[in-house]
Tab-separated table of N, CA and C in Angstrom:
chain	number	residue	atom	x	y	z
A	1	MET	N	161.623	84.598	-191.296
A	1	MET	CA	160.522	84.629	-190.347
A	1	MET	C	161.053	84.904	-188.941
A	2	ARG	N	162.191	84.250	-188.607
A	2	ARG	CA	162.744	84.453	-187.263
A	2	ARG	C	163.195	85.895	-187.072
A	3	ARG	N	163.846	86.431	-188.108
A	3	ARG	CA	164.292	87.824	-188.020
A	3	ARG	C	163.100	88.773	-187.936
A	4	ALA	N	162.080	88.470	-188.698
A	4	ALA	CA	160.882	89.312	-188.658
A	4	ALA	C	160.238	89.232	-187.279
A	5	ASP	N	160.206	88.043	-186.691
A	5	ASP	CA	159.635	87.906	-185.348
A	5	ASP	C	160.456	88.681	-184.327
A	6	SER	N	161.793	88.591	-184.414
A	6	SER	CA	162.640	89.290	-183.443
A	6	SER	C	162.548	90.803	-183.617
A	7	ALA	N	162.285	91.260	-184.831
A	7	ALA	CA	162.137	92.697	-185.087
A	7	ALA	C	160.701	93.146	-184.850
A	8	LYS	N	159.863	92.240	-184.409
A	8	LYS	CA	158.437	92.524	-184.153
A	8	LYS	C	157.722	93.008	-185.409
A	9	ALA	N	158.189	92.535	-186.571
A	9	ALA	CA	157.530	92.862	-187.835
A	9	ALA	C	156.648	91.670	-188.179
A	10	GLY	N	155.425	91.730	-187.771
A	10	GLY	CA	154.529	90.595	-187.942
A	10	GLY	C	153.824	90.603	-189.278
A	11	LEU	N	153.330	89.441	-189.641
A	11	LEU	CA	152.545	89.281	-190.858
A	11	LEU	C	151.073	89.234	-190.483
A	12	SER	N	150.282	89.647	-191.420
A	12	SER	CA	148.844	89.540	-191.183
A	12	SER	C	148.464	88.058	-191.243
A	13	PRO	N	147.360	87.681	-190.640
A	13	PRO	CA	146.934	86.275	-190.702
A	13	PRO	C	146.756	85.779	-192.139
A	14	GLU	N	146.324	86.652	-193.051
A	14	GLU	CA	146.154	86.265	-194.444
A	14	GLU	C	147.506	85.984	-195.099
A	15	GLU	N	148.499	86.837	-194.813
A	15	GLU	CA	149.838	86.628	-195.372
A	15	GLU	C	150.462	85.344	-194.836
A	16	LEU	N	150.292	85.099	-193.556
A	16	LEU	CA	150.825	83.890	-192.945
A	16	LEU	C	150.150	82.648	-193.526
A	17	ALA	N	148.846	82.698	-193.703
A	17	ALA	CA	148.112	81.577	-194.297
A	17	ALA	C	148.578	81.342	-195.737
A	18	SER	N	148.831	82.422	-196.472
A	18	SER	CA	149.310	82.298	-197.849
A	18	SER	C	150.685	81.643	-197.881
A	19	LEU	N	151.581	82.029	-196.979
A	19	LEU	CA	152.910	81.416	-196.912
A	19	LEU	C	152.817	79.917	-196.607
A	20	HIS	N	151.972	79.578	-195.656
A	20	HIS	CA	151.788	78.162	-195.302
A	20	HIS	C	151.224	77.376	-196.487
A	21	ARG	N	150.243	77.950	-197.170
A	21	ARG	CA	149.635	77.279	-198.317
A	21	ARG	C	150.667	77.091	-199.436
A	22	ASP	N	151.442	78.136	-199.730
A	22	ASP	CA	152.461	78.052	-200.783
A	22	ASP	C	153.527	77.012	-200.441
A	23	PHE	N	153.928	76.969	-199.173
A	23	PHE	CA	154.926	75.996	-198.755
A	23	PHE	C	154.368	74.575	-198.895
A	24	GLY	N	153.150	74.376	-198.467
A	24	GLY	CA	152.515	73.055	-198.605
A	24	GLY	C	152.404	72.624	-200.062
A	25	GLN	N	152.100	73.564	-200.940
A	25	GLN	CA	152.022	73.249	-202.363
A	25	GLN	C	153.395	72.895	-202.934
A	26	ALA	N	154.436	73.573	-202.465
A	26	ALA	CA	155.797	73.267	-202.925
A	26	ALA	C	156.197	71.859	-202.506
A	27	VAL	N	155.859	71.489	-201.274
A	27	VAL	CA	156.166	70.137	-200.790
A	27	VAL	C	155.401	69.110	-201.613
A	28	ALA	N	154.116	69.326	-201.803
A	28	ALA	CA	153.285	68.375	-202.557
A	28	ALA	C	153.765	68.242	-204.000
A	29	MET	N	154.135	69.352	-204.633
A	29	MET	CA	154.608	69.317	-206.013
A	29	MET	C	155.920	68.531	-206.115
A	30	THR	N	156.815	68.736	-205.164
A	30	THR	CA	158.091	68.015	-205.166
A	30	THR	C	157.858	66.529	-204.975
A	31	TRP	N	156.983	66.160	-204.046
A	31	TRP	CA	156.642	64.739	-203.824
A	31	TRP	C	156.077	64.123	-205.105
A	32	GLN	N	155.152	64.831	-205.745
A	32	GLN	CA	154.517	64.293	-206.955
A	32	GLN	C	155.519	64.093	-208.072
A	33	GLN	N	156.419	65.052	-208.259
A	33	GLN	CA	157.406	64.939	-209.330
A	33	GLN	C	158.340	63.753	-209.114
A	34	MET	N	158.550	63.383	-207.860
A	34	MET	CA	159.421	62.247	-207.567
A	34	MET	C	158.640	60.937	-207.426
A	35	GLY	N	157.316	61.024	-207.467
A	35	GLY	CA	156.488	59.823	-207.356
A	35	GLY	C	156.358	59.296	-205.942
A	36	ILE	N	156.510	60.179	-204.947
A	36	ILE	CA	156.435	59.734	-203.559
A	36	ILE	C	155.379	60.501	-202.759
A	37	ASP	N	154.386	61.012	-203.452
A	37	ASP	CA	153.324	61.709	-202.729
A	37	ASP	C	152.541	60.695	-201.894
A	38	PRO	N	152.047	61.105	-200.733
A	38	PRO	CA	151.383	60.173	-199.819
A	38	PRO	C	150.234	59.386	-200.455
A	39	LYS	N	149.464	60.004	-201.340
A	39	LYS	CA	148.335	59.290	-201.947
A	39	LYS	C	148.823	58.126	-202.801
A	40	SER	N	149.828	58.354	-203.638
A	40	SER	CA	150.301	57.263	-204.497
A	40	SER	C	150.972	56.168	-203.661
A	41	LEU	N	151.610	56.550	-202.560
A	41	LEU	CA	152.234	55.537	-201.702
A	41	LEU	C	151.173	54.717	-200.967
A	42	SER	N	150.112	55.384	-200.496
A	42	SER	CA	149.082	54.652	-199.753
A	42	SER	C	148.254	53.759	-200.671
A	43	ASP	N	148.185	54.101	-201.966
A	43	ASP	CA	147.477	53.242	-202.916
A	43	ASP	C	148.227	51.929	-203.135
A	44	SER	N	149.549	51.974	-203.010
A	44	SER	CA	150.373	50.808	-203.317
A	44	SER	C	150.880	50.064	-202.097
A	45	ALA	N	150.886	50.683	-200.940
A	45	ALA	CA	151.399	50.045	-199.727
A	45	ALA	C	150.505	50.438	-198.552
A	46	LYS	N	150.257	49.486	-197.672
A	46	LYS	CA	149.298	49.741	-196.589
A	46	LYS	C	149.947	50.167	-195.277
A	47	THR	N	151.047	49.555	-194.889
A	47	THR	CA	151.658	49.903	-193.607
A	47	THR	C	152.692	51.012	-193.809
A	48	THR	N	153.040	51.639	-192.699
A	48	THR	CA	154.042	52.701	-192.760
A	48	THR	C	155.374	52.157	-193.261
A	49	ALA	N	155.767	50.993	-192.780
A	49	ALA	CA	157.043	50.394	-193.203
A	49	ALA	C	157.029	50.092	-194.706
A	50	GLU	N	155.911	49.595	-195.216
A	50	GLU	CA	155.804	49.311	-196.658
A	50	GLU	C	155.888	50.601	-197.472
A	51	ARG	N	155.232	51.657	-196.988
A	51	ARG	CA	155.279	52.934	-197.691
A	51	ARG	C	156.692	53.503	-197.692
A	52	GLU	N	157.405	53.347	-196.576
A	52	GLU	CA	158.785	53.832	-196.518
A	52	GLU	C	159.671	53.063	-197.499
A	53	ARG	N	159.505	51.742	-197.555
A	53	ARG	CA	160.291	50.938	-198.506
A	53	ARG	C	159.947	51.320	-199.946
A	54	LEU	N	158.665	51.508	-200.229
A	54	LEU	CA	158.235	51.883	-201.574
A	54	LEU	C	158.788	53.260	-201.955
A	55	ALA	N	158.728	54.203	-201.024
A	55	ALA	CA	159.259	55.542	-201.295
A	55	ALA	C	160.759	55.465	-201.572
A	56	ALA	N	161.490	54.684	-200.775
A	56	ALA	CA	162.935	54.545	-200.988
A	56	ALA	C	163.219	53.925	-202.351
A	57	ALA	N	162.455	52.909	-202.727
A	57	ALA	CA	162.655	52.260	-204.030
A	57	ALA	C	162.353	53.238	-205.168
A	58	ARG	N	161.313	54.040	-205.010
A	58	ARG	CA	160.973	55.011	-206.055
A	58	ARG	C	162.029	56.097	-206.172
A	59	VAL	N	162.583	56.526	-205.041
A	59	VAL	CA	163.645	57.536	-205.079
A	59	VAL	C	164.882	56.955	-205.766
A	60	GLU	N	165.245	55.714	-205.433
A	60	GLU	CA	166.388	55.068	-206.089
A	60	GLU	C	166.162	54.960	-207.599
A	61	ALA	N	164.967	54.534	-207.991
A	61	ALA	CA	164.657	54.406	-209.415
A	61	ALA	C	164.705	55.771	-210.100
A	62	TYR	N	164.192	56.792	-209.431
A	62	TYR	CA	164.221	58.150	-209.983
A	62	TYR	C	165.664	58.615	-210.166
A	63	LEU	N	166.502	58.392	-209.156
A	63	LEU	CA	167.903	58.804	-209.263
A	63	LEU	C	168.616	58.046	-210.372
A	64	ASP	N	168.287	56.773	-210.556
A	64	ASP	CA	168.855	56.007	-211.673
A	64	ASP	C	168.470	56.636	-213.008
A	65	ARG	N	167.190	57.058	-213.125
A	65	ARG	CA	166.751	57.699	-214.365
A	65	ARG	C	167.449	59.036	-214.581
A	66	VAL	N	167.664	59.782	-213.504
A	66	VAL	CA	168.383	61.058	-213.615
A	66	VAL	C	169.815	60.797	-214.076
A	67	MET	N	170.467	59.799	-213.463
A	67	MET	CA	171.862	59.495	-213.811
A	67	MET	C	171.995	59.013	-215.252
A	68	SER	N	170.965	58.340	-215.761
A	68	SER	CA	171.038	57.833	-217.136
A	68	SER	C	170.538	58.855	-218.150
A	69	GLY	N	170.107	60.019	-217.680
A	69	GLY	CA	169.652	61.067	-218.586
A	69	GLY	C	168.224	60.896	-219.053
A	70	GLN	N	167.488	59.973	-218.440
A	70	GLN	CA	166.096	59.741	-218.826
A	70	GLN	C	165.128	60.658	-218.087
A	71	ALA	N	165.600	61.327	-217.031
A	71	ALA	CA	164.752	62.228	-216.255
A	71	ALA	C	165.585	63.432	-215.841
A	72	GLN	N	164.896	64.529	-215.611
A	72	GLN	CA	165.550	65.743	-215.142
A	72	GLN	C	165.462	65.801	-213.618
A	73	PRO	N	166.476	66.350	-212.955
A	73	PRO	CA	166.376	66.509	-211.499
A	73	PRO	C	165.202	67.417	-211.141
A	74	VAL	N	164.555	67.104	-210.041
A	74	VAL	CA	163.423	67.907	-209.583
A	74	VAL	C	163.970	69.172	-208.929
A	75	PRO	N	163.513	70.338	-209.392
A	75	PRO	CA	163.957	71.567	-208.733
A	75	PRO	C	163.249	71.710	-207.382
A	76	VAL	N	164.027	71.864	-206.329
A	76	VAL	CA	163.454	72.023	-204.993
A	76	VAL	C	163.429	73.516	-204.691
A	77	PRO	N	162.231	74.074	-204.446
A	77	PRO	CA	162.129	75.514	-204.179
A	77	PRO	C	162.988	75.920	-202.973
A	78	ALA	N	163.533	77.121	-203.025
A	78	ALA	CA	164.434	77.610	-201.975
A	78	ALA	C	163.837	77.530	-200.570
A	79	PRO	N	162.578	77.923	-200.351
A	79	PRO	CA	162.048	77.821	-198.986
A	79	PRO	C	162.061	76.370	-198.466
A	80	LEU	N	161.773	75.432	-199.340
A	80	LEU	CA	161.794	74.032	-198.944
A	80	LEU	C	163.224	73.572	-198.670
A	81	GLN	N	164.176	74.014	-199.479
A	81	GLN	CA	165.583	73.683	-199.240
A	81	GLN	C	166.026	74.168	-197.865
A	82	ILE	N	165.659	75.383	-197.538
A	82	ILE	CA	166.065	75.975	-196.259
A	82	ILE	C	165.502	75.172	-195.097
A	83	VAL	N	164.236	74.826	-195.175
A	83	VAL	CA	163.611	74.061	-194.094
A	83	VAL	C	164.254	72.684	-193.968
A	84	LEU	N	164.508	72.030	-195.097
A	84	LEU	CA	165.134	70.707	-195.055
A	84	LEU	C	166.543	70.783	-194.477
A	85	MET	N	167.308	71.799	-194.869
A	85	MET	CA	168.673	71.939	-194.337
A	85	MET	C	168.662	72.253	-192.845
A	86	ASP	N	167.670	73.017	-192.387
A	86	ASP	CA	167.568	73.311	-190.955
A	86	ASP	C	167.146	72.083	-190.156
A	87	LYS	N	166.278	71.269	-190.738
A	87	LYS	CA	165.712	70.132	-190.006
A	87	LYS	C	166.618	68.909	-190.005
A	88	TYR	N	167.327	68.654	-191.118
A	88	TYR	CA	168.111	67.430	-191.252
A	88	TYR	C	169.593	67.733	-191.410
A	89	ASP	N	170.399	66.872	-190.784
A	89	ASP	CA	171.838	66.960	-190.991
A	89	ASP	C	172.141	66.345	-192.345
A	90	ALA	N	173.028	66.972	-193.065
A	90	ALA	CA	173.403	66.450	-194.376
A	90	ALA	C	174.913	66.380	-194.455
A	91	LYS	N	175.383	65.361	-195.114
A	91	LYS	CA	176.813	65.239	-195.347
A	91	LYS	C	177.022	64.479	-196.639
A	92	VAL	N	178.153	64.706	-197.246
A	92	VAL	CA	178.506	63.980	-198.458
A	92	VAL	C	179.266	62.742	-198.013
A	93	ASN	N	178.750	61.605	-198.405
A	93	ASN	CA	179.353	60.343	-198.034
A	93	ASN	C	180.220	59.878	-199.197
A	94	PRO	N	181.543	59.793	-199.012
A	94	PRO	CA	182.416	59.392	-200.123
A	94	PRO	C	182.036	58.032	-200.722
A	95	ALA	N	181.604	57.098	-199.895
A	95	ALA	CA	181.201	55.789	-200.424
A	95	ALA	C	179.966	55.937	-201.304
A	96	GLY	N	179.069	56.827	-200.927
A	96	GLY	CA	177.883	57.069	-201.742
A	96	GLY	C	178.228	57.715	-203.070
A	97	VAL	N	179.181	58.637	-203.037
A	97	VAL	CA	179.622	59.280	-204.281
A	97	VAL	C	180.268	58.237	-205.189
A	98	ASP	N	181.122	57.385	-204.607
A	98	ASP	CA	181.759	56.324	-205.401
A	98	ASP	C	180.710	55.404	-206.014
A	99	ARG	N	179.700	55.052	-205.235
A	99	ARG	CA	178.622	54.187	-205.728
A	99	ARG	C	177.882	54.852	-206.888
A	100	ALA	N	177.599	56.133	-206.752
A	100	ALA	CA	176.895	56.850	-207.821
A	100	ALA	C	177.743	56.910	-209.085
A	101	VAL	N	179.035	57.132	-208.934
A	101	VAL	CA	179.923	57.189	-210.099
A	101	VAL	C	179.983	55.821	-210.785
A	102	GLU	N	180.077	54.749	-209.990
A	102	GLU	CA	180.096	53.396	-210.568
A	102	GLU	C	178.814	53.109	-211.335
A	103	ARG	N	177.683	53.451	-210.731
A	103	ARG	CA	176.395	53.211	-211.391
A	103	ARG	C	176.278	54.028	-212.666
A	104	ALA	N	176.729	55.271	-212.610
A	104	ALA	CA	176.666	56.126	-213.798
A	104	ALA	C	177.558	55.570	-214.903
A	105	ALA	N	178.727	55.063	-214.539
A	105	ALA	CA	179.637	54.496	-215.540
A	105	ALA	C	179.013	53.265	-216.200
A	106	LYS	N	178.357	52.417	-215.404
A	106	LYS	CA	177.690	51.233	-215.960
A	106	LYS	C	176.564	51.638	-216.903
A	107	VAL	N	175.779	52.604	-216.487
A	107	VAL	CA	174.664	53.063	-217.318
A	107	VAL	C	175.192	53.668	-218.607
A	108	ARG	N	176.234	54.466	-218.504
A	108	ARG	CA	176.806	55.101	-219.694
A	108	ARG	C	177.395	54.052	-220.637
A	109	ALA	N	178.118	53.056	-220.086
A	109	ALA	CA	178.700	52.006	-220.927
A	109	ALA	C	177.611	51.224	-221.633
A	110	SER	N	176.544	50.932	-220.915
A	110	SER	CA	175.420	50.213	-221.515
A	110	SER	C	174.780	51.036	-222.620
A	111	ALA	N	174.579	52.310	-222.371
A	111	ALA	CA	173.971	53.187	-223.380
A	111	ALA	C	174.885	53.321	-224.596
A	112	ASP	N	176.205	53.437	-224.358
A	112	ASP	CA	177.148	53.556	-225.475
A	112	ASP	C	177.170	52.298	-226.324
A	113	SER	N	177.153	51.124	-225.678
A	113	SER	CA	177.189	49.884	-226.454
A	113	SER	C	175.876	49.681	-227.212
A	114	ALA	N	174.765	50.078	-226.608
A	114	ALA	CA	173.481	49.968	-227.301
A	114	ALA	C	173.449	50.907	-228.506
A	115	ARG	N	173.987	52.098	-228.335
A	115	ARG	CA	174.013	53.065	-229.436
A	115	ARG	C	174.918	52.546	-230.555
A	116	ALA	N	176.075	51.976	-230.198
A	116	ALA	CA	176.998	51.448	-231.208
A	116	ALA	C	176.375	50.266	-231.939
A	117	ALA	N	175.649	49.417	-231.218
A	117	ALA	CA	175.023	48.253	-231.839
A	117	ALA	C	173.907	48.665	-232.800
A	118	SER	N	173.283	49.798	-232.538
A	118	SER	CA	172.171	50.226	-233.390
A	118	SER	C	172.648	50.972	-234.634
A	119	GLN	N	173.925	51.298	-234.705
A	119	GLN	CA	174.463	51.987	-235.870
A	119	GLN	C	174.573	51.003	-237.036
A	120	PRO	N	174.189	51.409	-238.236
A	120	PRO	CA	174.333	50.510	-239.380
A	120	PRO	C	175.805	50.316	-239.720
A	121	LYS	N	176.116	49.140	-240.211
A	121	LYS	CA	177.489	48.844	-240.619
A	121	LYS	C	177.791	49.595	-241.901
A	122	SER	N	179.001	50.090	-242.016
A	122	SER	CA	179.405	50.870	-243.181
A	122	SER	C	180.450	50.104	-243.977
A	123	ALA	N	180.314	50.122	-245.287
A	123	ALA	CA	181.307	49.494	-246.154
A	123	ALA	C	182.525	50.389	-246.300
A	124	VAL	N	182.350	51.657	-245.981
A	124	VAL	CA	183.445	52.605	-246.090
A	124	VAL	C	184.097	52.720	-244.722
A	125	PRO	N	185.398	52.405	-244.626
A	125	PRO	CA	186.035	52.506	-243.315
A	125	PRO	C	186.110	53.951	-242.852
A	126	LEU	N	185.867	54.133	-241.579
A	126	LEU	CA	185.943	55.465	-241.016
A	126	LEU	C	187.383	55.769	-240.644
A	127	PRO	N	187.783	57.019	-240.662
A	127	PRO	CA	189.157	57.366	-240.292
A	127	PRO	C	189.463	56.860	-238.888
A	128	GLY	N	190.586	56.222	-238.744
A	128	GLY	CA	190.993	55.711	-237.441
A	128	GLY	C	190.372	54.388	-237.085
A	129	ALA	N	189.415	53.912	-237.853
A	129	ALA	CA	188.769	52.638	-237.552
A	129	ALA	C	189.560	51.527	-238.208
A	130	ALA	N	189.697	50.429	-237.493
A	130	ALA	CA	190.408	49.279	-238.066
A	130	ALA	C	189.468	48.593	-239.040
A	131	GLY	N	189.931	48.371	-240.220
A	131	GLY	CA	189.105	47.730	-241.240
A	131	GLY	C	189.944	46.749	-242.016
A	132	PRO	N	189.396	46.109	-243.010
A	132	PRO	CA	190.181	45.156	-243.774
A	132	PRO	C	191.305	45.872	-244.517
A	133	ALA	N	192.429	45.188	-244.580
A	133	ALA	CA	193.584	45.772	-245.260
A	133	ALA	C	193.309	45.833	-246.754
A	134	VAL	N	193.690	46.911	-247.372
A	134	VAL	CA	193.503	47.081	-248.805
A	134	VAL	C	194.864	46.890	-249.462
A	135	LYS	N	194.941	45.955	-250.383
A	135	LYS	CA	196.207	45.707	-251.080
A	135	LYS	C	196.365	46.718	-252.206
A	136	ALA	N	197.603	47.153	-252.378
A	136	ALA	CA	197.887	48.079	-253.459
A	136	ALA	C	197.972	47.292	-254.747
A	137	VAL	N	197.348	47.804	-255.768
A	137	VAL	CA	197.386	47.156	-257.078
A	137	VAL	C	198.647	47.644	-257.783
A	138	PRO	N	199.534	46.702	-258.205
A	138	PRO	CA	200.769	47.161	-258.855
A	138	PRO	C	200.452	47.856	-260.170
A	139	GLN	N	201.113	48.965	-260.363
A	139	GLN	CA	200.945	49.725	-261.590
A	139	GLN	C	202.025	49.279	-262.592
A	140	PRO	N	201.671	49.194	-263.870
A	140	PRO	CA	202.676	48.808	-264.859
A	140	PRO	C	203.752	49.887	-264.959
A	141	ALA	N	204.944	49.435	-265.208
A	141	ALA	CA	206.068	50.381	-265.345
A	141	ALA	C	205.839	51.210	-266.593
A	142	PRO	N	206.200	52.465	-266.581
A	142	PRO	CA	206.029	53.300	-267.759
A	142	PRO	C	206.904	52.801	-268.907
A	143	ALA	N	206.341	52.847	-270.062
A	143	ALA	CA	207.072	52.386	-271.260
A	143	ALA	C	208.200	53.348	-271.568
A	144	ALA	N	209.299	52.790	-272.020
A	144	ALA	CA	210.447	53.620	-272.371
A	144	ALA	C	210.150	54.388	-273.634
A	145	LYS	N	210.586	55.590	-273.710
A	145	LYS	CA	210.352	56.463	-274.860
A	145	LYS	C	211.472	56.234	-275.856
A	146	PRO	N	211.149	56.028	-277.130
A	146	PRO	CA	212.189	55.853	-278.156
A	146	PRO	C	212.843	57.121	-278.560
C-alpha cells in the first residue's frame, strides 16, 4: 500500500473497502479460532482487565493444546502477519523457549505413560523387554548305539 501510494497508483474506493473488509474478516477469524474474539470475551468478563486476563488464559490453554497435539496451530494470514510485525516488536525469549520445551516434555511424558498404561499386558515377552527368566529344560543324553 505504501509503495502504491508513493507511486501514485491509487485504489478505487470499492477496492479499498474490499481490502479493509477482508482484513477485518481475517482478524475476526483468527480471534475466533483461538477463542479470544471480543464477543466471547465480553460474555465471560465485564471489565477490560478481566477480558485481558481471560484472553491470556485462553491463549495459554490453546498453546498447551497445540503443544500436546490436541489442536492445530491457527494459520495467520500473511497480511495480518505483516501488520502485526510492523506494529509490535517481537523477539525470541530464551527463557520462554526453555519453558515451552519443559512443558512439552511434561505433556509428552504424561501422554507416553498414559499410552503405556492403556496397553494390554502380554504373556509373550517382547524383544528387548525384561521378562521372567525361562529355565532351560535339561534334555536326556542320547542313548549309546550298540
